[in-house]
mmCIF file of C-alpha atoms and ligand atoms in Angstrom:
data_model
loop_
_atom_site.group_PDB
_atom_site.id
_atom_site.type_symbol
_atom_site.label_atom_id
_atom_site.label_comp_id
_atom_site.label_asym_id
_atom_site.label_seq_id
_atom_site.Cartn_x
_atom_site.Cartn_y
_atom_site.Cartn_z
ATOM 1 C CA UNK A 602 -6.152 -33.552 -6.356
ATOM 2 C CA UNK A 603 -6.474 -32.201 -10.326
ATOM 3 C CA UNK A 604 -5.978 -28.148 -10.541
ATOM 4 C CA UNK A 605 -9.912 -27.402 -10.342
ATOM 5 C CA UNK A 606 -10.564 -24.411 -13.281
ATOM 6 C CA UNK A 607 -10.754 -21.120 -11.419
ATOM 7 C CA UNK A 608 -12.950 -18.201 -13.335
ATOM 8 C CA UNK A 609 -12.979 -14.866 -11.507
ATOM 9 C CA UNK A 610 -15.705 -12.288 -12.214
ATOM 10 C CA UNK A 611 -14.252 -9.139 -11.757
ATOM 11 C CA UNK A 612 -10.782 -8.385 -12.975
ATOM 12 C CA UNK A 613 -9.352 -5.809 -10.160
ATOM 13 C CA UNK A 614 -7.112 -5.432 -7.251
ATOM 14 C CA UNK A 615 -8.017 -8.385 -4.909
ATOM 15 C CA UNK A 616 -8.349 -10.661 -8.379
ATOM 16 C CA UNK A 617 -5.356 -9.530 -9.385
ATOM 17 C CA UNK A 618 -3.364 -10.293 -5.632
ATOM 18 C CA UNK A 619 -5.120 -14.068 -6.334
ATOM 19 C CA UNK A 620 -4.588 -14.879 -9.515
ATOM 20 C CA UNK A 621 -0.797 -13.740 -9.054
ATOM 21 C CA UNK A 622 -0.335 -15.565 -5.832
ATOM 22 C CA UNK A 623 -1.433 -18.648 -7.823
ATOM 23 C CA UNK A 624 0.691 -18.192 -10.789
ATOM 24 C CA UNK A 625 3.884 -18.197 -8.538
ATOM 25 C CA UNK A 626 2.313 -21.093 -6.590
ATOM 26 C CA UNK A 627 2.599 -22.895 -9.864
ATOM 27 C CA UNK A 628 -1.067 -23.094 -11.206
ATOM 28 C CA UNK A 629 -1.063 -22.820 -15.382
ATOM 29 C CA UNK A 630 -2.346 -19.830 -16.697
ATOM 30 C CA UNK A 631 -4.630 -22.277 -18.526
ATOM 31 C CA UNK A 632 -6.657 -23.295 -15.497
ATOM 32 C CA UNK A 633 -7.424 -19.578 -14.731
ATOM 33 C CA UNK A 634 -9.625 -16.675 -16.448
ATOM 34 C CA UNK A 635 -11.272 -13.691 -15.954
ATOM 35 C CA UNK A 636 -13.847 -11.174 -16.855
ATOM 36 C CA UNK A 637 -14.030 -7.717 -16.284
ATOM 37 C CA UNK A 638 -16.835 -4.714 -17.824
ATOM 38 C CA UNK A 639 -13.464 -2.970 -18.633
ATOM 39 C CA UNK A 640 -11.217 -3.456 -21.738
ATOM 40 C CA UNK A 641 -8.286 -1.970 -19.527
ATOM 41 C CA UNK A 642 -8.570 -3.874 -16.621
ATOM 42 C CA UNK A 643 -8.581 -7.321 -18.725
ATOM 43 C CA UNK A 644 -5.862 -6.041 -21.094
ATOM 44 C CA UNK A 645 -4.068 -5.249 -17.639
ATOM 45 C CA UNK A 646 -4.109 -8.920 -15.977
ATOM 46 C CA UNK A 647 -3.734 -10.956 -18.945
ATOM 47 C CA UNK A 648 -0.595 -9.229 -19.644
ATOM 48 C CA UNK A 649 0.374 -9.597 -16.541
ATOM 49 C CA UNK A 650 -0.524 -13.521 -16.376
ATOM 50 C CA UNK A 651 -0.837 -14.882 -19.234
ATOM 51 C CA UNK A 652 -4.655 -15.694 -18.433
ATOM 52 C CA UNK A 653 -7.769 -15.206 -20.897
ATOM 53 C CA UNK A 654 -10.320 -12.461 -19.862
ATOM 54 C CA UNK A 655 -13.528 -11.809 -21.285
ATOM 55 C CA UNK A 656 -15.946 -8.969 -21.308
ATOM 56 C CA UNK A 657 -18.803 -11.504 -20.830
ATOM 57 C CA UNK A 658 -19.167 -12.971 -17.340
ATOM 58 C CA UNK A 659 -21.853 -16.137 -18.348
ATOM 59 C CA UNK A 660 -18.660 -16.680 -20.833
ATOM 60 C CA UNK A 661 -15.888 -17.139 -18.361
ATOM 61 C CA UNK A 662 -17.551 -19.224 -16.021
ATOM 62 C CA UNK A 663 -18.234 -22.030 -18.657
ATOM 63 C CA UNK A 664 -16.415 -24.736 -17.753
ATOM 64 C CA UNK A 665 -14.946 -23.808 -14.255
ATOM 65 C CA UNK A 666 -15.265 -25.722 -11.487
ATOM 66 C CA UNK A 667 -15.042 -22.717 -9.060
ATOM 67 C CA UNK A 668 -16.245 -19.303 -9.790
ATOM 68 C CA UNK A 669 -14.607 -16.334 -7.991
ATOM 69 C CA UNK A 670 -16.951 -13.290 -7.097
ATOM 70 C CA UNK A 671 -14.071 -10.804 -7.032
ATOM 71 C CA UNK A 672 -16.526 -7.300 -7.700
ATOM 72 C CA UNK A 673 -17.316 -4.690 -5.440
ATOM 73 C CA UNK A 674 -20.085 -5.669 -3.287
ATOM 74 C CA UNK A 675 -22.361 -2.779 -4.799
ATOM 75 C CA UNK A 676 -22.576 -4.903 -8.215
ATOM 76 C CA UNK A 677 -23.273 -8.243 -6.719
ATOM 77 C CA UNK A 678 -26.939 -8.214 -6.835
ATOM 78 C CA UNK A 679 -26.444 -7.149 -10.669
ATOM 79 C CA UNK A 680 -23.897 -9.444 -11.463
ATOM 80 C CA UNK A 681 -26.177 -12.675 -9.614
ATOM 81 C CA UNK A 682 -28.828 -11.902 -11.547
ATOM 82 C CA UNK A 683 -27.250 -11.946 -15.176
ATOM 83 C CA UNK A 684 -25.045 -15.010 -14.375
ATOM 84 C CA UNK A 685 -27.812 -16.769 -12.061
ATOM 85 C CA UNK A 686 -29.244 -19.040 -15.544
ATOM 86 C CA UNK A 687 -25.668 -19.599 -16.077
ATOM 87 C CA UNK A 688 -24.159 -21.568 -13.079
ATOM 88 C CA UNK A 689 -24.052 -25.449 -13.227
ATOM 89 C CA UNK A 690 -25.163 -27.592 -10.022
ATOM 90 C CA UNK A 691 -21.500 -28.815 -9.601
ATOM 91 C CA UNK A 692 -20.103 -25.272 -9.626
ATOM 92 C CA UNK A 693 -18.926 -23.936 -6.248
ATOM 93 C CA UNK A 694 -19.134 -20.070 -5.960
ATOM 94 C CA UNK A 695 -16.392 -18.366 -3.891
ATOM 95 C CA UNK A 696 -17.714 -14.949 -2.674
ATOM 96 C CA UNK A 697 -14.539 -12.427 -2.043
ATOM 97 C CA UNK A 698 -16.888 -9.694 -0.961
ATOM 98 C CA UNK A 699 -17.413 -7.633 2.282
ATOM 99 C CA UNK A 700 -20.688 -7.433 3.722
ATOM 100 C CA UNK A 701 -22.439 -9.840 1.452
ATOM 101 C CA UNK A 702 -24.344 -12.767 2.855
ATOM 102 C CA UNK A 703 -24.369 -16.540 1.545
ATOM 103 C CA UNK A 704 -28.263 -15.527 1.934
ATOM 104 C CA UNK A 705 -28.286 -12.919 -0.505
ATOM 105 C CA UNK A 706 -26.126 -14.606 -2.165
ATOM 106 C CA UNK A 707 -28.597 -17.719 -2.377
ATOM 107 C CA UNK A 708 -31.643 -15.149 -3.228
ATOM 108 C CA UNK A 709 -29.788 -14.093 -6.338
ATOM 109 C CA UNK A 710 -28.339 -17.134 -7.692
ATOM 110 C CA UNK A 711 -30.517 -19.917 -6.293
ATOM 111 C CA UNK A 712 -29.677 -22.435 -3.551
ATOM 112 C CA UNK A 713 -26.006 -23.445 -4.240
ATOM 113 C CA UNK A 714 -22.722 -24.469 -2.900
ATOM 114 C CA UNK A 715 -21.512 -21.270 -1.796
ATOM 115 C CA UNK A 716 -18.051 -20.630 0.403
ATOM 116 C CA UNK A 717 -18.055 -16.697 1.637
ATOM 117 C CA UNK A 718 -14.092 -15.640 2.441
ATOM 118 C CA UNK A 719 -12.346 -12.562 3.041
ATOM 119 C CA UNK A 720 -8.736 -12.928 1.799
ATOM 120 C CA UNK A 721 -6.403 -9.999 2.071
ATOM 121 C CA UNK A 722 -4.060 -7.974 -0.537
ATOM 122 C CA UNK A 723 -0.455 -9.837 0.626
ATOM 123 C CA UNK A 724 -1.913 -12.966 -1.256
ATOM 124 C CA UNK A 725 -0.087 -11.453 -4.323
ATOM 125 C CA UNK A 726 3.217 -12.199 -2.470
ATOM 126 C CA UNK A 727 1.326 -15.736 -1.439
ATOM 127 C CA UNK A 728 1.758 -13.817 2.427
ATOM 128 C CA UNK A 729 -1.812 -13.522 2.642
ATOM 129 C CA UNK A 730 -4.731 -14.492 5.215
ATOM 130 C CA UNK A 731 -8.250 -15.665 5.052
ATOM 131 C CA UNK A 732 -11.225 -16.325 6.994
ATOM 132 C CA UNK A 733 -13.512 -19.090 5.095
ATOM 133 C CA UNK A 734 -17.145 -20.168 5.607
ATOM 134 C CA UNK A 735 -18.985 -22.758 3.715
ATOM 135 C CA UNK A 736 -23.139 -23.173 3.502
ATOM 136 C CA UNK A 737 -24.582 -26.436 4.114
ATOM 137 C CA UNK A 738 -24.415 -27.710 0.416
ATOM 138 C CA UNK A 739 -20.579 -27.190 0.067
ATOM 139 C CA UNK A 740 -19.263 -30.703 -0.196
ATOM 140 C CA UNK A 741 -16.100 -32.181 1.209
ATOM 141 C CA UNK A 742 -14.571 -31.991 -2.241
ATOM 142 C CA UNK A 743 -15.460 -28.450 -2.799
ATOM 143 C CA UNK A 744 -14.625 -26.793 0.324
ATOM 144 C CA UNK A 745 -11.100 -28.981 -0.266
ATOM 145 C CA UNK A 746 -11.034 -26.543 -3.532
ATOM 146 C CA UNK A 747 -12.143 -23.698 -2.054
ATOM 147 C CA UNK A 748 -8.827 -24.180 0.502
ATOM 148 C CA UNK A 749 -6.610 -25.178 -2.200
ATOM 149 C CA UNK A 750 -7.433 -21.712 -3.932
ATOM 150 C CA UNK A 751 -6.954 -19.778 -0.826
ATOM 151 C CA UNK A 752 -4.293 -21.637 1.100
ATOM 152 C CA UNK A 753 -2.556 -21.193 -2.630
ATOM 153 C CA UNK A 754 -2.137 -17.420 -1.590
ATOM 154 C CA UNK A 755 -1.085 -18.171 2.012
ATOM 155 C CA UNK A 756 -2.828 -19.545 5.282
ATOM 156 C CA UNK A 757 -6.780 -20.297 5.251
ATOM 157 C CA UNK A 758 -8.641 -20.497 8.306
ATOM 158 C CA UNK A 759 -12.109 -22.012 8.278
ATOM 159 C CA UNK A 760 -14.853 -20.598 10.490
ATOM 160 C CA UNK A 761 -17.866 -22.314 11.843
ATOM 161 C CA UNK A 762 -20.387 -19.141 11.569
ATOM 162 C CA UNK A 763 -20.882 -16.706 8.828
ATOM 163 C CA UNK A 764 -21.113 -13.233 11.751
ATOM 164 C CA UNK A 765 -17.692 -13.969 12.058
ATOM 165 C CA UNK A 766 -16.532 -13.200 8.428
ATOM 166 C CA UNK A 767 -17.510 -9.322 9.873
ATOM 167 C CA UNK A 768 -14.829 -9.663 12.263
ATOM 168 C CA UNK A 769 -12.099 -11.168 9.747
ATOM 169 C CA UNK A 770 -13.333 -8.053 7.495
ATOM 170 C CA UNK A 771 -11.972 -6.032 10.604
ATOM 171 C CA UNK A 772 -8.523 -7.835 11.719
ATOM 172 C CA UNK A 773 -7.234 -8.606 8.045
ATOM 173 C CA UNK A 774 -9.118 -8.311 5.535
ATOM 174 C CA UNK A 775 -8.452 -4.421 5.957
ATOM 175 C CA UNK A 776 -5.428 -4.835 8.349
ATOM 176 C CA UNK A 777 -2.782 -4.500 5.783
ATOM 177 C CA UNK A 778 -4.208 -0.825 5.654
ATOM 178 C CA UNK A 779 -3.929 -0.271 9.591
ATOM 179 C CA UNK A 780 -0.255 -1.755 9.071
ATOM 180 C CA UNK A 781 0.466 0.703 6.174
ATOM 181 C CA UNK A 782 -1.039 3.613 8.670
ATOM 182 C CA UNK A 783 1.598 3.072 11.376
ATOM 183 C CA UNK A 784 4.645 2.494 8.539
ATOM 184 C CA UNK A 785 3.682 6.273 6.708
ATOM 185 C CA UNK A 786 2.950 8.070 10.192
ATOM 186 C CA UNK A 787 6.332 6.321 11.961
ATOM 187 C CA UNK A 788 8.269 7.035 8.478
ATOM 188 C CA UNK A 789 6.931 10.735 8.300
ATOM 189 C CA UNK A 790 7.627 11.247 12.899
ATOM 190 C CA UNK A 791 11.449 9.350 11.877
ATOM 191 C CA UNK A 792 11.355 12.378 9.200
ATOM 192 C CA UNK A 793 11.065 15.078 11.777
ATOM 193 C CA UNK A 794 13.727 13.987 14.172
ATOM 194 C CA UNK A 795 16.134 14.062 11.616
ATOM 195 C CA UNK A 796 16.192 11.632 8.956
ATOM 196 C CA UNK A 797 16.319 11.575 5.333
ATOM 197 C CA UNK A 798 13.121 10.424 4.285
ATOM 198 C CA UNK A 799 14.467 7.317 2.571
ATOM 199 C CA UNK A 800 15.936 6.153 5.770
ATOM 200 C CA UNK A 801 13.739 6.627 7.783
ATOM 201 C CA UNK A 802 10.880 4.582 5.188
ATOM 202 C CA UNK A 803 13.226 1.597 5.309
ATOM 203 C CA UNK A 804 14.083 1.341 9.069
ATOM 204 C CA UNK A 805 10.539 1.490 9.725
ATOM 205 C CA UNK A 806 9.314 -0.545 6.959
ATOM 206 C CA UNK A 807 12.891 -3.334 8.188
ATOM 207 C CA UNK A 808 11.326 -2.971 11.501
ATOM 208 C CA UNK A 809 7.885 -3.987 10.866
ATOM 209 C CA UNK A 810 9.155 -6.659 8.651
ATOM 210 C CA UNK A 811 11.177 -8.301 11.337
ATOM 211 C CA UNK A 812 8.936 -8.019 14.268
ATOM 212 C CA UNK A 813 5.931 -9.534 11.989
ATOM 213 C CA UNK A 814 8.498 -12.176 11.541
ATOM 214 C CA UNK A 815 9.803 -12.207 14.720
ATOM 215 C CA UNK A 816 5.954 -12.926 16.175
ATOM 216 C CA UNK A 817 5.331 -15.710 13.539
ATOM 217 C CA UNK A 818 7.966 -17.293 14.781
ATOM 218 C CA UNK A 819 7.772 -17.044 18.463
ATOM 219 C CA UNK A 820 6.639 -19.862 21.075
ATOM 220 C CA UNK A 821 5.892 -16.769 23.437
ATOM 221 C CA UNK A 822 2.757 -14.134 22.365
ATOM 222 C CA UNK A 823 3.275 -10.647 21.459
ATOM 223 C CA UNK A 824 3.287 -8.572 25.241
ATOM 224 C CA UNK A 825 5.926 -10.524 26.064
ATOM 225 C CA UNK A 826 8.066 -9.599 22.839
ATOM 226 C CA UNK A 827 7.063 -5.939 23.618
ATOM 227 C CA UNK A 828 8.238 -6.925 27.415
ATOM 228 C CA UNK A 829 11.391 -8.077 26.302
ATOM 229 C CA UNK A 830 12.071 -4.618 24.520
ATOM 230 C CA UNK A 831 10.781 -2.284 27.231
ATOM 231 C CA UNK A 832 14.065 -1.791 29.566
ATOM 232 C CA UNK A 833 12.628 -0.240 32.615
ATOM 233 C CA UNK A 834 12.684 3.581 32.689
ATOM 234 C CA UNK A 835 14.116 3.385 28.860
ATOM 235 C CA UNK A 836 13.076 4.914 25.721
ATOM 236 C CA UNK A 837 10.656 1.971 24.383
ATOM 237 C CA UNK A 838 8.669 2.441 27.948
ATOM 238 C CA UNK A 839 8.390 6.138 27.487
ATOM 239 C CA UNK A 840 6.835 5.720 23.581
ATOM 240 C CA UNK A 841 4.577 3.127 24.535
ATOM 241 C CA UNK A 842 3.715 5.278 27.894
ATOM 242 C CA UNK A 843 2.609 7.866 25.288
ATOM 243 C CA UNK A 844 0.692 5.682 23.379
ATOM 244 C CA UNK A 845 -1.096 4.195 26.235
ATOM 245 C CA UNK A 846 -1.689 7.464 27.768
ATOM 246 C CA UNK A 847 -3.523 8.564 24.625
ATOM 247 C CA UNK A 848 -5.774 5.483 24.509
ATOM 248 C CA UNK A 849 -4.020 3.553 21.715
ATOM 249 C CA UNK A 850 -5.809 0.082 22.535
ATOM 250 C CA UNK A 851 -9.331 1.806 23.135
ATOM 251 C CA UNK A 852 -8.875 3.481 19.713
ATOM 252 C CA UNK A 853 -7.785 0.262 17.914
ATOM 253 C CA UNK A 854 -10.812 -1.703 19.021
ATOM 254 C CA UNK A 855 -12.863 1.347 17.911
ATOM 255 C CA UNK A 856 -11.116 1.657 14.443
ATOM 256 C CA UNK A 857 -11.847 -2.295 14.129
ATOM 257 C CA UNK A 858 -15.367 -2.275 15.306
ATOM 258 C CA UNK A 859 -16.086 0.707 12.692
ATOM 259 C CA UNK A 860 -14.751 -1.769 9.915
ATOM 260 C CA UNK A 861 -17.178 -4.967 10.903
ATOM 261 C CA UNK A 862 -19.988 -2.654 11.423
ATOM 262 C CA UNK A 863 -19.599 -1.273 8.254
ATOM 263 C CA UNK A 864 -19.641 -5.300 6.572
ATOM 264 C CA UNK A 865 -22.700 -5.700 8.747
ATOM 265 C CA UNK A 866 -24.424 -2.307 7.787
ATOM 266 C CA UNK A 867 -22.846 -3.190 3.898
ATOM 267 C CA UNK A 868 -24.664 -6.597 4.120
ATOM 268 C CA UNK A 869 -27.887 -4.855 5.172
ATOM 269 C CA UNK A 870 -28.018 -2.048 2.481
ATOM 270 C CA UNK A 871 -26.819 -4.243 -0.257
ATOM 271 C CA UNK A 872 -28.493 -7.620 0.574
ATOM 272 C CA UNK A 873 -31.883 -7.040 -0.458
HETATM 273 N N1 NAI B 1146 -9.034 -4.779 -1.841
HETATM 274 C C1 NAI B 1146 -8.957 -5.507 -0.762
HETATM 275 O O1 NAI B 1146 -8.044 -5.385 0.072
HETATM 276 C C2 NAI B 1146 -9.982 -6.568 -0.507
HETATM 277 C C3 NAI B 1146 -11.163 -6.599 -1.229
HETATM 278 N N2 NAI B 1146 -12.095 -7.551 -0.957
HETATM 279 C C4 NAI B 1146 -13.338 -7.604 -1.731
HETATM 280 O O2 NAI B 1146 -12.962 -7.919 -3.062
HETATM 281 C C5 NAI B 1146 -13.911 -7.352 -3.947
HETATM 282 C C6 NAI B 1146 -13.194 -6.624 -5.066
HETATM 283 O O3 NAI B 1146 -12.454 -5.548 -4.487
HETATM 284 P P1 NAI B 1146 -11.256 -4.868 -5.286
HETATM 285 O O4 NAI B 1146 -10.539 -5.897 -6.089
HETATM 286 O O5 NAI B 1146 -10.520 -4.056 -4.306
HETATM 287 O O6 NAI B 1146 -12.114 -3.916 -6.276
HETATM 288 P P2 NAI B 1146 -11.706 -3.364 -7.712
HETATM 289 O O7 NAI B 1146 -12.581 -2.201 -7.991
HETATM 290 O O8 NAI B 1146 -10.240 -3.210 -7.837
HETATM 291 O O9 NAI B 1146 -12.143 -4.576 -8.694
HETATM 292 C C7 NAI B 1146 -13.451 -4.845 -9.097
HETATM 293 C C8 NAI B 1146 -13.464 -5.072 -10.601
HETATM 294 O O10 NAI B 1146 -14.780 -5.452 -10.985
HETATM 295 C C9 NAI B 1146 -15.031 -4.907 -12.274
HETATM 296 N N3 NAI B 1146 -16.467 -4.872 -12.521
HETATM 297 C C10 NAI B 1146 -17.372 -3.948 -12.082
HETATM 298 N N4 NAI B 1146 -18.602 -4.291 -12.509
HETATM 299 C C11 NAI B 1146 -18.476 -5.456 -13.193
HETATM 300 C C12 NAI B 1146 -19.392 -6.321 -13.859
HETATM 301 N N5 NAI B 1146 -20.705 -6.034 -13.913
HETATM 302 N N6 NAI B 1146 -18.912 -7.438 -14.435
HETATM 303 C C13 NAI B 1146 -17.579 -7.732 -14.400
HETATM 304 N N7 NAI B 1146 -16.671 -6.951 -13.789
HETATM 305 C C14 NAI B 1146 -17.104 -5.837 -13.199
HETATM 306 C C15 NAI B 1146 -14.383 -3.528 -12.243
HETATM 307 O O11 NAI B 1146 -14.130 -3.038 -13.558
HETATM 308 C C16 NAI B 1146 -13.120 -3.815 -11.423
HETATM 309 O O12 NAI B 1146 -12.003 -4.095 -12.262
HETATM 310 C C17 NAI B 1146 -14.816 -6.447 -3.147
HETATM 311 O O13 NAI B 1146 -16.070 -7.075 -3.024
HETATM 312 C C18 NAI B 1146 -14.119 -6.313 -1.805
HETATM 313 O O14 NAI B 1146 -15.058 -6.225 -0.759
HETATM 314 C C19 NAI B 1146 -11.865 -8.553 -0.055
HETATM 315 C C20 NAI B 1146 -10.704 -8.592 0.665
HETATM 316 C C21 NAI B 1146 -9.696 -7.564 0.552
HETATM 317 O O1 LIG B 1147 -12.315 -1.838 2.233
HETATM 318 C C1 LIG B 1147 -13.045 -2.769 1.863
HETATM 319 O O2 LIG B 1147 -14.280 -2.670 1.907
HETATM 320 C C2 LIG B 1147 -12.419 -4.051 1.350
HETATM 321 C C3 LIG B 1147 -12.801 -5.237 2.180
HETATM 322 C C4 LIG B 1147 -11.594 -5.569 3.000
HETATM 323 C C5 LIG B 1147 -10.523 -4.767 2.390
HETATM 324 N N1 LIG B 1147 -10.977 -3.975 1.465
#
């Protein structure tokens, strides 16, 4: 398959994760570009990759095969709007947004190929994650490019109804920031038994490291791991005891729930 011409509207964080996960995947800075309303933020990533930015959206997208919603979900409508007279028939729009529907989506920019994903922040290492969903007039072809750009940044996992993109919001799309949670409080609690700091950030952050690793790896699932570190009446057993004790499961499937009801409630207040 030919490199399909990738334009991403909206020049920030999760853009920038993408668009540097495919440079070190190999894709020329010529098959990539960007806009962004600010002069920093496209000074910033073509620097940075060697792509060409714009301050005009309608502008970038001429020519792409795939255009890349990559702004905050509180612009969408905005953005839709202005670039809605803009889009070609044959151009497949890839929504990176939380909590914005292919419907809305459709409302604002007509009835289109649209694929709706939630990709995560470790695509800039290519170690990312993302949930995909594609409306009825995605193609074969395009959803194939729609994969290419996300399995380009590291494993893409289609799903057969849009509700669920809520609950990929919750597990990774905002994971990485549950992860980086546990490595500051366990750094800061390594801290106060005695540490230095700096030792104590990189057994923790060696630790997570190896047991994400470890669990990628593994033919058996993730108690059992934990099993095979709990020695009975030992000092894993008493830490997870404490956890356990203060409701550490009950309060992880509340902290996740908050996150896809928020994408729900976001798709409600913004998709009008
Ligand atoms: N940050 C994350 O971990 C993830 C973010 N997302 C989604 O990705 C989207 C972008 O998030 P971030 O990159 O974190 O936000 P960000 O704020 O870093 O980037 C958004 C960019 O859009 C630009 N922008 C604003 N209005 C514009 C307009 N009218 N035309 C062109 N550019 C405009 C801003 O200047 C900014 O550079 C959001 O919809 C978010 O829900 C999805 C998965 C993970
Ligand atoms: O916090 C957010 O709303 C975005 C979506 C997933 C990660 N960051």
């Amino acid at each position: 398959m030919t490199t399909p011409r990738i334009a991403f509207i909206g020049a920030g964080n999760m853009a920038a994760s993408l668009i540097g996960g495919l440079r070190a995947q190999g894709t020329d800075a010529s098959a990539i570009r960007a806009s962004d309303r600010g002069a920093e933020q496209r000074n910033k990533i073509s620097a940075e990759h060697g792509i060409e930015t714009f301050a005009s959206n309608a502008e970038a997208i001429q020519g792409a095969d795939v255009i890349v919603l990559s702004i905050k979900p509180q612009v969408m409508k905005e953005v839709c709007l202005d670039l809605a007279a803009h889009i070609g028939e044959q151009q497949l729009v890839v929504s990176i947004a939380a909590g914005i529907s292919c419907a809305s989506l459709e409302n604002w920019l007509g009835p289109r190929a649209i694929v709706r994903c939630m990709p995560n922040t470790p695509a800039l290492l290519r170690q990312g994650v993302s949930g995909l969903y594609s409306n009825a007039q995605v193609s074969p072809a395009q959803r194939q490019q729609a994969e290419q750009l996300l399995s380009a940044v590291g494993l893409a996992l289609w799903l057969d109804q849009e509700a669920q993109i809520d609950a990929v919001t919750a597990v990774s799309g905002s994971g990485p920031a549950y992860f980086f949670l546990l490595i500051e409080a366990m750094t800061a609690a390594g801290e106060k038994l005695g540490l230095p700091r700096e030792t104590a950030a990189q057994l923790t952050l060696h630790t997570a490291l190896g047991a994400a690793r470890m669990a990628v790896a593994s033919d058996v699932d993730a108690s059992e791991l934990r099993r095979r570190v709990t020695s009975p009446a030992g000092t894993t057993e008493a830490a997870i005891k404490t956890f356990q004790a203060d409701g550490f499961e009950a309060l992880v499937e509340k902290a996740l729930n908050a996150a896809a009801h928020r994408s729900a409630e976001l798709a409600e207040q913004l998709g009008q």
